[in-house]
Coordinates of C-alpha atoms and ligand atoms in Angstrom, one line a residue:
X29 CA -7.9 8.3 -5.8
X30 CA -7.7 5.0 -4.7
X31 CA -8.4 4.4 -1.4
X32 CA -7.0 1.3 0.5
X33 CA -9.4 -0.7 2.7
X34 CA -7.5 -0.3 6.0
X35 CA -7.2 -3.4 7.6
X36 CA -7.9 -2.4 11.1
X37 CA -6.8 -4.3 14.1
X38 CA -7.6 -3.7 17.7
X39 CA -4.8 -2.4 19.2
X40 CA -4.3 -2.9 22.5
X41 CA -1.5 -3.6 25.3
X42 CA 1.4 -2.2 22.7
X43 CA 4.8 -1.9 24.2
X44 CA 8.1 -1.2 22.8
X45 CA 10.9 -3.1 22.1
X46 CA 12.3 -4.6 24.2
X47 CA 10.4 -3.2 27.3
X48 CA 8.4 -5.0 30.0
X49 CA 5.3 -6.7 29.0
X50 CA 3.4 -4.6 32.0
X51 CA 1.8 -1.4 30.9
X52 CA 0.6 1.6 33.6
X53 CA -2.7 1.7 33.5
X54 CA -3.8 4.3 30.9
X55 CA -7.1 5.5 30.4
X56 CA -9.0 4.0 27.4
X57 CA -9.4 6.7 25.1
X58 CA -10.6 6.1 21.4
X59 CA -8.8 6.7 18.2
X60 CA -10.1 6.7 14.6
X61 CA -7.9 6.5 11.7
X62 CA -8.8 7.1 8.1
X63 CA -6.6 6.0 5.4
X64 CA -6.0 7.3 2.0
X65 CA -3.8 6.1 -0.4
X66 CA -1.2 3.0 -0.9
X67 CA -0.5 -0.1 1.4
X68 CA 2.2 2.3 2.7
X69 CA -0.4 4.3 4.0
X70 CA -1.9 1.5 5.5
X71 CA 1.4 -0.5 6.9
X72 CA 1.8 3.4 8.5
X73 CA -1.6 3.7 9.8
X74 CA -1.2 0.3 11.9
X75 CA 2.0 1.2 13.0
X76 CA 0.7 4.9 14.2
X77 CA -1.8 3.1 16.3
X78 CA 1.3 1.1 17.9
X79 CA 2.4 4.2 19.2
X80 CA -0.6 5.6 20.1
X81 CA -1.6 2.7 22.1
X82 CA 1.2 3.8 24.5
X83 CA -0.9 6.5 25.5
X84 CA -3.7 4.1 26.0
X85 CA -5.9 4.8 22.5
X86 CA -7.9 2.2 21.4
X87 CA -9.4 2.2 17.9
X88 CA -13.2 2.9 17.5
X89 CA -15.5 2.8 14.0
X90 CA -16.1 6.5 13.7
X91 CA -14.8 10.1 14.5
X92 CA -18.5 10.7 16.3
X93 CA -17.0 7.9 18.8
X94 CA -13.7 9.0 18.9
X95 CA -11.5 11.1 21.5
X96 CA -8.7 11.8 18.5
X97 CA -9.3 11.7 14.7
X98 CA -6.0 11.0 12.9
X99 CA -6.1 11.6 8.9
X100 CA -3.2 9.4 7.2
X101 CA -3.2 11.1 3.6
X102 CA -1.8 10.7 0.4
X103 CA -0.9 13.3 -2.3
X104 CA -0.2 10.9 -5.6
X105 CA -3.1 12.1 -7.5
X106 CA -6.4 14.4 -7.7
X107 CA -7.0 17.4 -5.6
X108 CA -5.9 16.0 -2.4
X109 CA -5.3 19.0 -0.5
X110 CA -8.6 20.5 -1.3
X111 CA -10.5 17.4 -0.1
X112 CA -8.3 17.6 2.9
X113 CA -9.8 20.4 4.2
X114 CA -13.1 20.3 3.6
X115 CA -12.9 16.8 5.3
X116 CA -11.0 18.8 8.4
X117 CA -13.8 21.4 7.7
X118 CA -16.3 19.0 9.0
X119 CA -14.4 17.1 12.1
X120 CA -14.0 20.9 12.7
X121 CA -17.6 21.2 13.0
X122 CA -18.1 18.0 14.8
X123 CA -15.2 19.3 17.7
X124 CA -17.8 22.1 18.4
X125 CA -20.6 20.4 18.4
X126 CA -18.6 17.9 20.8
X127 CA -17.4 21.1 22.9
X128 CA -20.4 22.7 23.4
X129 CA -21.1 19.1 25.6
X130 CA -18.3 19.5 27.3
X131 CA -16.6 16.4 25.1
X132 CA -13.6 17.7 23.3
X133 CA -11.8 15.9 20.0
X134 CA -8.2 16.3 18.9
X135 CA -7.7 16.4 15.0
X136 CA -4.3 15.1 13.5
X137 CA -3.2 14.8 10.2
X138 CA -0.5 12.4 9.0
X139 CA 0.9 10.9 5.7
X140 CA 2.3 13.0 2.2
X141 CA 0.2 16.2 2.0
X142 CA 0.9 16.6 5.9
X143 CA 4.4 16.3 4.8
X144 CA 4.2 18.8 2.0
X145 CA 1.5 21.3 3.5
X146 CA 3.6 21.0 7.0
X147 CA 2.9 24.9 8.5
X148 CA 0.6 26.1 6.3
X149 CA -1.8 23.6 7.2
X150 CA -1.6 25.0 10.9
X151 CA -2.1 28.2 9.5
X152 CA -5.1 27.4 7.1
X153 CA -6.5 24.9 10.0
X154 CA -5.9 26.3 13.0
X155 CA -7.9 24.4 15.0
X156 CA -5.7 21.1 13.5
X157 CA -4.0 20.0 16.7
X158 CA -0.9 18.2 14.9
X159 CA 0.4 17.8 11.7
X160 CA 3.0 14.7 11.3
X161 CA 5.0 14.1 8.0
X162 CA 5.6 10.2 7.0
X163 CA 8.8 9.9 8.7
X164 CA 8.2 11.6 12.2
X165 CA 5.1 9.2 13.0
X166 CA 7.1 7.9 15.6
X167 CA 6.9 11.2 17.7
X168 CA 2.7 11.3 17.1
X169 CA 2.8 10.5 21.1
X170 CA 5.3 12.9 21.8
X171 CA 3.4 15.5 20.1
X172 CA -0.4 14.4 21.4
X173 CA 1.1 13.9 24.8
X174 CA 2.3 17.9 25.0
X175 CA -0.7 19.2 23.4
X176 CA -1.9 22.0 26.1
X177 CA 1.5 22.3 27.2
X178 CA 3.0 25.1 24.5
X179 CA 4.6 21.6 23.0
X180 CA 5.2 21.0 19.0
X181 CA 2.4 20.4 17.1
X182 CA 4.7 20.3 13.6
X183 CA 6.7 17.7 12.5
X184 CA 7.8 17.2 9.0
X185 CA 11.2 15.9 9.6
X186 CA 13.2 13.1 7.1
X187 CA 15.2 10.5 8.5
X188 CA 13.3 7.3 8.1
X189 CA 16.0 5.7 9.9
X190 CA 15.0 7.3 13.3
X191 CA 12.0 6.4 12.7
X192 CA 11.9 2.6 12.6
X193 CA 14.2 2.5 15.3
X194 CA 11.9 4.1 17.6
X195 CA 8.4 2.3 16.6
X196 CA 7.3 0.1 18.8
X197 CA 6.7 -3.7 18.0
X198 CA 3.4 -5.0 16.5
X199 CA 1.6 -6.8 19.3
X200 CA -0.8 -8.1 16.6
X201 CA -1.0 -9.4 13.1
X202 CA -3.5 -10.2 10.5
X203 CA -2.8 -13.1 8.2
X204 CA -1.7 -11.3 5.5
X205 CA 0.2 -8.7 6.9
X206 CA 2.3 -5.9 5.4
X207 CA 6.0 -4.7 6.3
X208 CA 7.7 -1.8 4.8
X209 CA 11.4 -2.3 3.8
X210 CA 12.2 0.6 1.4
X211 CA 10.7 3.9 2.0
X212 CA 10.8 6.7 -0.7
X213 CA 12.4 6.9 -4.4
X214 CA 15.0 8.7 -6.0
X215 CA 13.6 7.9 -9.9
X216 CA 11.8 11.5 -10.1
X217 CA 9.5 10.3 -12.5
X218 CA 8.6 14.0 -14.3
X219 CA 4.8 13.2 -12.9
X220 CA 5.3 11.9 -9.2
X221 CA 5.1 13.6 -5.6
X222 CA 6.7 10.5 -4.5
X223 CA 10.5 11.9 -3.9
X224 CA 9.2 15.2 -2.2
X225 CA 7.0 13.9 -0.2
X226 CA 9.1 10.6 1.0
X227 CA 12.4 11.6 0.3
X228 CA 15.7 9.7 -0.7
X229 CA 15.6 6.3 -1.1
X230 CA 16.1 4.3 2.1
X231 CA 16.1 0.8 2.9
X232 CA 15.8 -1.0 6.0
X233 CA 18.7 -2.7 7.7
X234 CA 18.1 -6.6 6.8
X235 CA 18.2 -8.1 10.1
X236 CA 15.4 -5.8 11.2
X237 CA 13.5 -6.7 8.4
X238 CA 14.0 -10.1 9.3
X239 CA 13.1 -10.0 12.8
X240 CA 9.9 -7.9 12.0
X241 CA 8.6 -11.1 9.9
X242 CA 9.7 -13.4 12.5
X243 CA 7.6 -11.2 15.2
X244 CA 4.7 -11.0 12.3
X245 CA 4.9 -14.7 11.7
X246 CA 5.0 -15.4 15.6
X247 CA 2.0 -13.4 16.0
X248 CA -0.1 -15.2 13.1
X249 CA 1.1 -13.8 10.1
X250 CA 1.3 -16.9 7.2
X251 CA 2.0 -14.3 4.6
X252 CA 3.7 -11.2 4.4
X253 CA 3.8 -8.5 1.7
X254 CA 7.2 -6.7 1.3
X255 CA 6.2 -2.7 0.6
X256 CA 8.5 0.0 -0.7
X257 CA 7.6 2.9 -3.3
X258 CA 10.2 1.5 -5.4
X259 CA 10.6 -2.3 -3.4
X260 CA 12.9 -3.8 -5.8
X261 CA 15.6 -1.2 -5.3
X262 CA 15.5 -2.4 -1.6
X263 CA 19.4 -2.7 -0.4
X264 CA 19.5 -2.9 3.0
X265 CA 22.7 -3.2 4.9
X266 CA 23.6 -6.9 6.7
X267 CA 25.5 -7.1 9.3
X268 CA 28.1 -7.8 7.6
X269 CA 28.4 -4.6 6.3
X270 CA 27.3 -5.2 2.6
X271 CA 24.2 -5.0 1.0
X272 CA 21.3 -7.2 1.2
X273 CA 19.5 -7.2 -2.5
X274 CA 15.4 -7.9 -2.8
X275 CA 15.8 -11.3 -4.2
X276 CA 18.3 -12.2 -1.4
X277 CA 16.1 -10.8 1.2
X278 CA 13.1 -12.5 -0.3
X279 CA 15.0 -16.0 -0.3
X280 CA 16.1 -15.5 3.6
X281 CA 12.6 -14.3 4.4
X282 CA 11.3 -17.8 2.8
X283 CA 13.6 -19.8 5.5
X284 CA 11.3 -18.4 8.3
X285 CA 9.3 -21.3 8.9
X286 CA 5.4 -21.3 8.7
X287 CA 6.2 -17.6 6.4
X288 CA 4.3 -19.2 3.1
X289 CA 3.7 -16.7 1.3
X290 CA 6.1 -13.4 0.3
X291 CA 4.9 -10.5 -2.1
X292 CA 6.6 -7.2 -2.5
X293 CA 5.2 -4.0 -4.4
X294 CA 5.9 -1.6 -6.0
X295 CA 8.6 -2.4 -8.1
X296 CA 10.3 -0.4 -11.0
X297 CA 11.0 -1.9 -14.1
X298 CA 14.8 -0.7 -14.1
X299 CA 15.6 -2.3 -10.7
X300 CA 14.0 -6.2 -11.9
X301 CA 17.4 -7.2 -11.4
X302 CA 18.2 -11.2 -12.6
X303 CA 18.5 -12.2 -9.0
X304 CA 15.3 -10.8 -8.2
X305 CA 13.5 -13.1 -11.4
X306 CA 15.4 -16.1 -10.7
X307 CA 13.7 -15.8 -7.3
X308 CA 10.4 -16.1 -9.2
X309 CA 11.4 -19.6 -10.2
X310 CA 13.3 -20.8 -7.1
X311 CA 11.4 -19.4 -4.1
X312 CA 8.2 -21.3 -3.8
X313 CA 7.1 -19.0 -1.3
X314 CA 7.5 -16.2 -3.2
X315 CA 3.8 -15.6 -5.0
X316 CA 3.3 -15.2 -8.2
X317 CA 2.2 -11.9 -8.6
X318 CA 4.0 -8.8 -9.6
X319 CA 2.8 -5.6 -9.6
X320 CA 5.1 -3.7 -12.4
X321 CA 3.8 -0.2 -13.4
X322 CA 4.9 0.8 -16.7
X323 CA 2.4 3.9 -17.1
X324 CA 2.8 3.9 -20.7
X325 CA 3.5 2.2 -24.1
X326 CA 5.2 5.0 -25.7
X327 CA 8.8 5.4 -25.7
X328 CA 8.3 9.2 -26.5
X329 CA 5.5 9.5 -23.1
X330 CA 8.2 7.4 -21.2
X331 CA 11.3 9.5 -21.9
X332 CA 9.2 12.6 -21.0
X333 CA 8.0 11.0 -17.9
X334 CA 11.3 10.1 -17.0
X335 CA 10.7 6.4 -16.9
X336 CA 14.6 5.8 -17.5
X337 CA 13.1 2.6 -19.7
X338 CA 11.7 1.9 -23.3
X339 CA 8.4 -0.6 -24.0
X340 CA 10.2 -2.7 -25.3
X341 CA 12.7 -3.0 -22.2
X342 CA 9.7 -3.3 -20.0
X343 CA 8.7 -6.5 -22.9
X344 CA 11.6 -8.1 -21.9
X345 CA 11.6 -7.6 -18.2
X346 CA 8.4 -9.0 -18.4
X347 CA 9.3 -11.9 -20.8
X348 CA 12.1 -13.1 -18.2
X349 CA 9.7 -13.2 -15.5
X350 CA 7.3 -15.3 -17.2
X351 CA 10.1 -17.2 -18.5
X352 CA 11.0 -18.1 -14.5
X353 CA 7.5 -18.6 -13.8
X354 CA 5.3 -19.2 -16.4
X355 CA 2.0 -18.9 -14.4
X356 CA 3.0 -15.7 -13.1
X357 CA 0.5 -12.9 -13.2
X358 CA 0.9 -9.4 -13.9
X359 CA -0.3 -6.3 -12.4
X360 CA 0.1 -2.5 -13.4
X361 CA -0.4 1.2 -13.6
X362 CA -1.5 3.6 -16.5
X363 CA -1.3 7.0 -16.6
X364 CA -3.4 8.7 -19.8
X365 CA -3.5 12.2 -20.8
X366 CA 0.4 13.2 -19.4
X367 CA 1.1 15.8 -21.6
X368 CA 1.8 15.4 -25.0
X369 CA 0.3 12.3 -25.5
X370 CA -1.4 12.0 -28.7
X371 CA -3.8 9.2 -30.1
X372 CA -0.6 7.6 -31.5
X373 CA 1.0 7.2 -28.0
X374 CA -2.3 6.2 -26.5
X375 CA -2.7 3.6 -29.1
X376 CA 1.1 2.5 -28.2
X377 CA -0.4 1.5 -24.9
X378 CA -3.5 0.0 -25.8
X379 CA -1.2 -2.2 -27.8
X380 CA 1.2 -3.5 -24.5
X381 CA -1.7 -4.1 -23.2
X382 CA -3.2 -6.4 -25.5
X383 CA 0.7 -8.0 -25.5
X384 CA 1.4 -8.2 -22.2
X385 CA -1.8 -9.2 -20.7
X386 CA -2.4 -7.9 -17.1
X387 CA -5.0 -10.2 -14.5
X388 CA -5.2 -6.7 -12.7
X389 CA -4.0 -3.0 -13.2
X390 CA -4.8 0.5 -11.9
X391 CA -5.5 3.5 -14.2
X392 CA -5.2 7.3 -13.5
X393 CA -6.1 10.3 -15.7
X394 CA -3.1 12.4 -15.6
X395 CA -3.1 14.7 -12.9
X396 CA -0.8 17.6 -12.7
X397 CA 1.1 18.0 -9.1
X398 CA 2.5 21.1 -7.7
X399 CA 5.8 21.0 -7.2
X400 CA 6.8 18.3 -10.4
X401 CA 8.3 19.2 -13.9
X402 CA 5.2 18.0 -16.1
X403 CA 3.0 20.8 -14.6
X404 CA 5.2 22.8 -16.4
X405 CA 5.0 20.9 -20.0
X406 CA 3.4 22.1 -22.6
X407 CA 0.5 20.4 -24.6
X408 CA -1.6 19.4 -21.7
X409 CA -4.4 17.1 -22.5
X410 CA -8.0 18.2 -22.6
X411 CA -10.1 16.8 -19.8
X412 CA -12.3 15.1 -22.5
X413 CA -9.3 13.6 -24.1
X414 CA -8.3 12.0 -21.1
X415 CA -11.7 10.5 -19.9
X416 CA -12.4 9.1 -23.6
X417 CA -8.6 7.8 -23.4
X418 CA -9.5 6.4 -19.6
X419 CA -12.4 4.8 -20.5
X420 CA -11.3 2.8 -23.7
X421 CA -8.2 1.3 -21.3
X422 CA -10.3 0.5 -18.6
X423 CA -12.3 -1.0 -20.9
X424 CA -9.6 -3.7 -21.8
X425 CA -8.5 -4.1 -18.2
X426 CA -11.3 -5.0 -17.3
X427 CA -11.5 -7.5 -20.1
X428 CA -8.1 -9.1 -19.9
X429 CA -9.2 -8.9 -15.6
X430 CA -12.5 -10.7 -16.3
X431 CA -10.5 -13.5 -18.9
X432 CA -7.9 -13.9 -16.3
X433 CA -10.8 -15.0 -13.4
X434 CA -12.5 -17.1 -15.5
X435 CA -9.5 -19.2 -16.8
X436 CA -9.4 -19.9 -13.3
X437 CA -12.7 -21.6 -12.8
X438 CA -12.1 -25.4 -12.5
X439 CA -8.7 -25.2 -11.2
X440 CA -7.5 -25.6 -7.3
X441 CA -5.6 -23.2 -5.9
X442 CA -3.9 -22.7 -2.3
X443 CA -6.0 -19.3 -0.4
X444 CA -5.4 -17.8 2.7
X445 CA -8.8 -17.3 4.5
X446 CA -7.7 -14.0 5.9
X447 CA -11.2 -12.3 6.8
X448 CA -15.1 -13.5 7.3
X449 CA -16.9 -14.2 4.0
X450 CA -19.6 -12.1 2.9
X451 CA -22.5 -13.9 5.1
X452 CA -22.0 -16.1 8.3
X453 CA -20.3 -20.0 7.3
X454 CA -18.2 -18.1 4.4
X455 CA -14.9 -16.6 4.8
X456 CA -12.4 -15.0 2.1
X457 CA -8.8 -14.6 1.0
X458 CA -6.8 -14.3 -1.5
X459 CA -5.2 -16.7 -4.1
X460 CA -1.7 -16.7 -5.3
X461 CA -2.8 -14.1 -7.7
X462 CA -4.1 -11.6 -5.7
X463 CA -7.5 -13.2 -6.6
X464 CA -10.3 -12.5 -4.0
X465 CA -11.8 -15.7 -3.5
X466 CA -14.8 -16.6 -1.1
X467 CA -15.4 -20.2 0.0
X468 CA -17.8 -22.0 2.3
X469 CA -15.4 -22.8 5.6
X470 CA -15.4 -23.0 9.1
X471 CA -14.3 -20.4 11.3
X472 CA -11.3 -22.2 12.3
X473 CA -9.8 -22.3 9.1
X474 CA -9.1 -18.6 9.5
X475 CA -5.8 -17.6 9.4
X476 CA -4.8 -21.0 7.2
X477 CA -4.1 -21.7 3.8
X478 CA -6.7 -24.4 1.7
X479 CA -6.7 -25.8 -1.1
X480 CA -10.0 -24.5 -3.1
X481 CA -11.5 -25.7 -6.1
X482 CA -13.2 -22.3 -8.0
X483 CA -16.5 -22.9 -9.0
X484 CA -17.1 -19.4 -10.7
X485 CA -16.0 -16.2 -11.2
X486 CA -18.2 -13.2 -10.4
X487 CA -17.3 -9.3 -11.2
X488 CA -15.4 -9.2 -8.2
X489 CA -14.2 -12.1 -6.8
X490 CA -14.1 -16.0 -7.4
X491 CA -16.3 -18.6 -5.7
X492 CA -14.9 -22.0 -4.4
X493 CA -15.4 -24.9 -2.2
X494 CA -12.6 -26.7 0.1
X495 CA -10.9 -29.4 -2.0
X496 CA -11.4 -33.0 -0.6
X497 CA -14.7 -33.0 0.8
X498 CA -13.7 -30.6 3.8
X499 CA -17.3 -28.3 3.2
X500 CA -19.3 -26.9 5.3
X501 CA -22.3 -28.4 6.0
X502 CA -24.8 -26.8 3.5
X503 CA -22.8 -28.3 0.9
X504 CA -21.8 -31.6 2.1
Ligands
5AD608 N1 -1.2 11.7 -12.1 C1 -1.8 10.5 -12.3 N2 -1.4 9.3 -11.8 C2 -0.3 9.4 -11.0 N3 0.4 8.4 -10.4 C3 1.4 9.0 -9.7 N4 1.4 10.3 -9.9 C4 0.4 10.6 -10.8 C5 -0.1 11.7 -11.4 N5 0.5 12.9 -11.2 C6 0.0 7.0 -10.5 C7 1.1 6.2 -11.2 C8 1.8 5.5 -10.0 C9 0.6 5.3 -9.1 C10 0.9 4.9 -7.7 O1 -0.1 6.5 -9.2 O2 0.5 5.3 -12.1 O3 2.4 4.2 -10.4
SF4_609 FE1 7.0 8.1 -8.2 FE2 7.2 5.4 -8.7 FE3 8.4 7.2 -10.3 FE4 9.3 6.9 -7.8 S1 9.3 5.3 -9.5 S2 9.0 8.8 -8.9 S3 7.4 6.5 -6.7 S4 6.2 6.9 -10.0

């Protein structure tokens, strides 16, 4: 499962739209948050601590530290609910250690299997104090704040739209931040959670988009990454009454000034509509990375998958991108082993692969999810089968990852320093491409964007120094 690195920020002093900027005192009581799963998860995580601010939380660096332990999960793959519990099994443990000195902890659970467990997760973990799906977050103080009082400790309800309404503003922002437009996906690929456990497709109203970025941008933000389980079928209303498409979104979103930088993921390959690509080559704030999963090469894997697309579409799709930005650099996801796939198929996407040539990519053994028609195909592939497969594809990944970084070396590129390097004079960020790239800078770069010329490429990141003599002093 791929966990994100939560970016955590201290949150402090959070109010609500709209409301006075003086808070009642509230006692400082501390909150840790672990993440699984997307940027969504993420993006969610940050904004749950928004609202549990109001109730005067403060985020610590451990559950041993922390007054309320709040697990944002995610369902996509592997046996999530299993490791669930074993992980509630031992904050269980530590809440009666922690009673037993008089020093009680609250346990909630957020995120997709909250979502899909709902209930039963009371049931099996009783001692879980509340269980909050991905579109009731908003209510997590609601449902801390009656805890003791006979109040609800469930809530798995759907409207996403209630929910952004009632979230309170971000007080603070990294450089990079993230904002979720689009929330869950009506594609039902035959493999995915994603539609039970999100829901319909929804899209955010533009204008509140559009203030959130201003708000992130006012607060630090230089770049801001667009997120939606299916992004590029993003059509929120205007106020106007019609409908906003990504690439318009992404074009009014580059008129905020000091925004420099716009990403958006995860996009289908069905909704890369031409407005969207022609964006590519007239928005230079938009970057020039796409993330475009196309899980696999076969046409026979994709119909059964339900990827409403053939290779060769996602070819072309890919094709016009590159057409509108020729440097642009491709990320994606594989799945291997979905069932039925035989050495042909797999050798169909070994083949894209060595076409299409990816600078980054994710890839997943195929793992069957209650609840979604593949668990119910026939022909499912051996565990062997689809470790060998998983291997030989990261294998080439990796390669065409490694080729990417290295045709890199020698060249300048623009990187926001978005977080301290890996020793004290250093800091990082990320290039146009996604690239992690560490550089010799002073702290008050942080939070800009420089020009740096890579001097290498190492397994996981590049090296650089600032263009035009701007170094540091060990290497002026
Ligand atoms: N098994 C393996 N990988 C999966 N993904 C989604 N569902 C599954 C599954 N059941 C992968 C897809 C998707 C990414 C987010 O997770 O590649 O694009
Ligand atoms: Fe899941 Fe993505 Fe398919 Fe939607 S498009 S069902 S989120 S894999």
């Amino acid at each position: 499962m791929r966990v994100a690195a939560a970016r955590r920020r201290p949150v402090q002093d959070c109010v609500p739209a709209g409301a006075e900027t003086t808070l009642p005192e509230a006692p400082h009581k501390k909150l840790f948050i672990k993440t699984y799963g997307c940027q969504m998860n993420v993006y969610d995580s940050d904004r749950m601590a928004d609202v549990l601010a109001l109730q005067g939380y403060e985020q610590c660096d451990s559950p041993e530290a922390a007054d309320l332990v709040l697990l944002n999960t995610c369902h996509i793959r592997e046996k999530a609910s299993e490791k669930l519990y074993s992980e509630l099994g031992r904050l269980h443990a530590l809440r009666r250690e922690r009673r037993g000195a008089g020093n009680d902890l609250r346990i909630a659970v957020a995120g997709c299997v909250a979502q899909a467990e709902g209930e039963e997760m009371r049931r099996r973990a009783p001692y879980v104090d509340v269980v909050v799906g991905p579109q009731a977050y908003h209510r997590l103080g609601d449902l801390i704040g009656g805890l003791g009082k006979e109040g609800e400790r469930v809530d798995t309800e759907f409207p996403a739209d209630t929910k952004f309404a009632q979230l309170p503003q971000q007080e603070r922002s990294a450089p990079a931040a993230f904002l979720t437009v689009q929330e869950g996906c009506d594609k039902f690929c035959t493999f995915c959670v994603v539609p039970y456990t999100r829901g319909a497709e929804y899209s955010r109203p533009m204008d509140d988009v559009l203030a959130e970025a201003r708000r992130l941008v006012s607060l630090g933000a230089r770049e801001v990454t667009l997120l939606g389980q299916n992004v590029n079928a993003y059509h929120g209303t205007r106020a106007d009454g019609g409908r906003c498409s990504l690439g318009e979104l992404v074009r009014r979103l580059a008129d905020i000034p000091r925004l420099d930088r716009i990403r958006y993921t995860t996009s289908h390959p069905c909704d890369m509509d031409e407005d969207l690509i022609r964006a590519h080559a007239e928005v230079p704030a938009l970057m020039p990375f796409v993330h475009l999963p196309v899980q696999s090469g076969s046409d026979r894997i994709l119909v059964a998958m339900n990827r409403r697309h053939r290779a060769d579409e996602y070819r072309g799709v890919v094709d016009a991108l590159r057409a509108a930005r020729p440097d642009l650099a491709l990320s994606g996801d594989f799945i291997v082993g979905f069932p039925g796939e035989t050495d042909a198929d797999f050798t169909a996407t070994l083949q894209l692969v060595h076409e299409v040539g990816y600078a980054h990519a994710y890839s997943f053994k195929y793992s069957p999810r209650p609840g979604t028609p593949a668990v119910a195909l026939a022909d499912q592939v051996s565990e062997t089968v689809k470790a060998e497969r998983l291997a030989a594809l990261n294998e080439l990944l990796e390669e065409q990852r490694m080729a990417f970084d290295r045709s890199q070396v020698g060249r300048t590129l623009s990187v926001l320093m978005e977080r301290n390097g890996r020793y004290a004079g250093q800091l990082g960020g990320r290039s146009p491409y996604m690239q992690a790239v560490h550089v010799d800078a002073p702290a008050e770069l942080f939070g800009t964007i420089a020009e740096v010329t890579i001097t290498s490429a190492g397994p996981n990141s590049l090296t650089g120094h600032l263009k035009d003599g701007q170094r540091s002093a060990d290497a002026a």
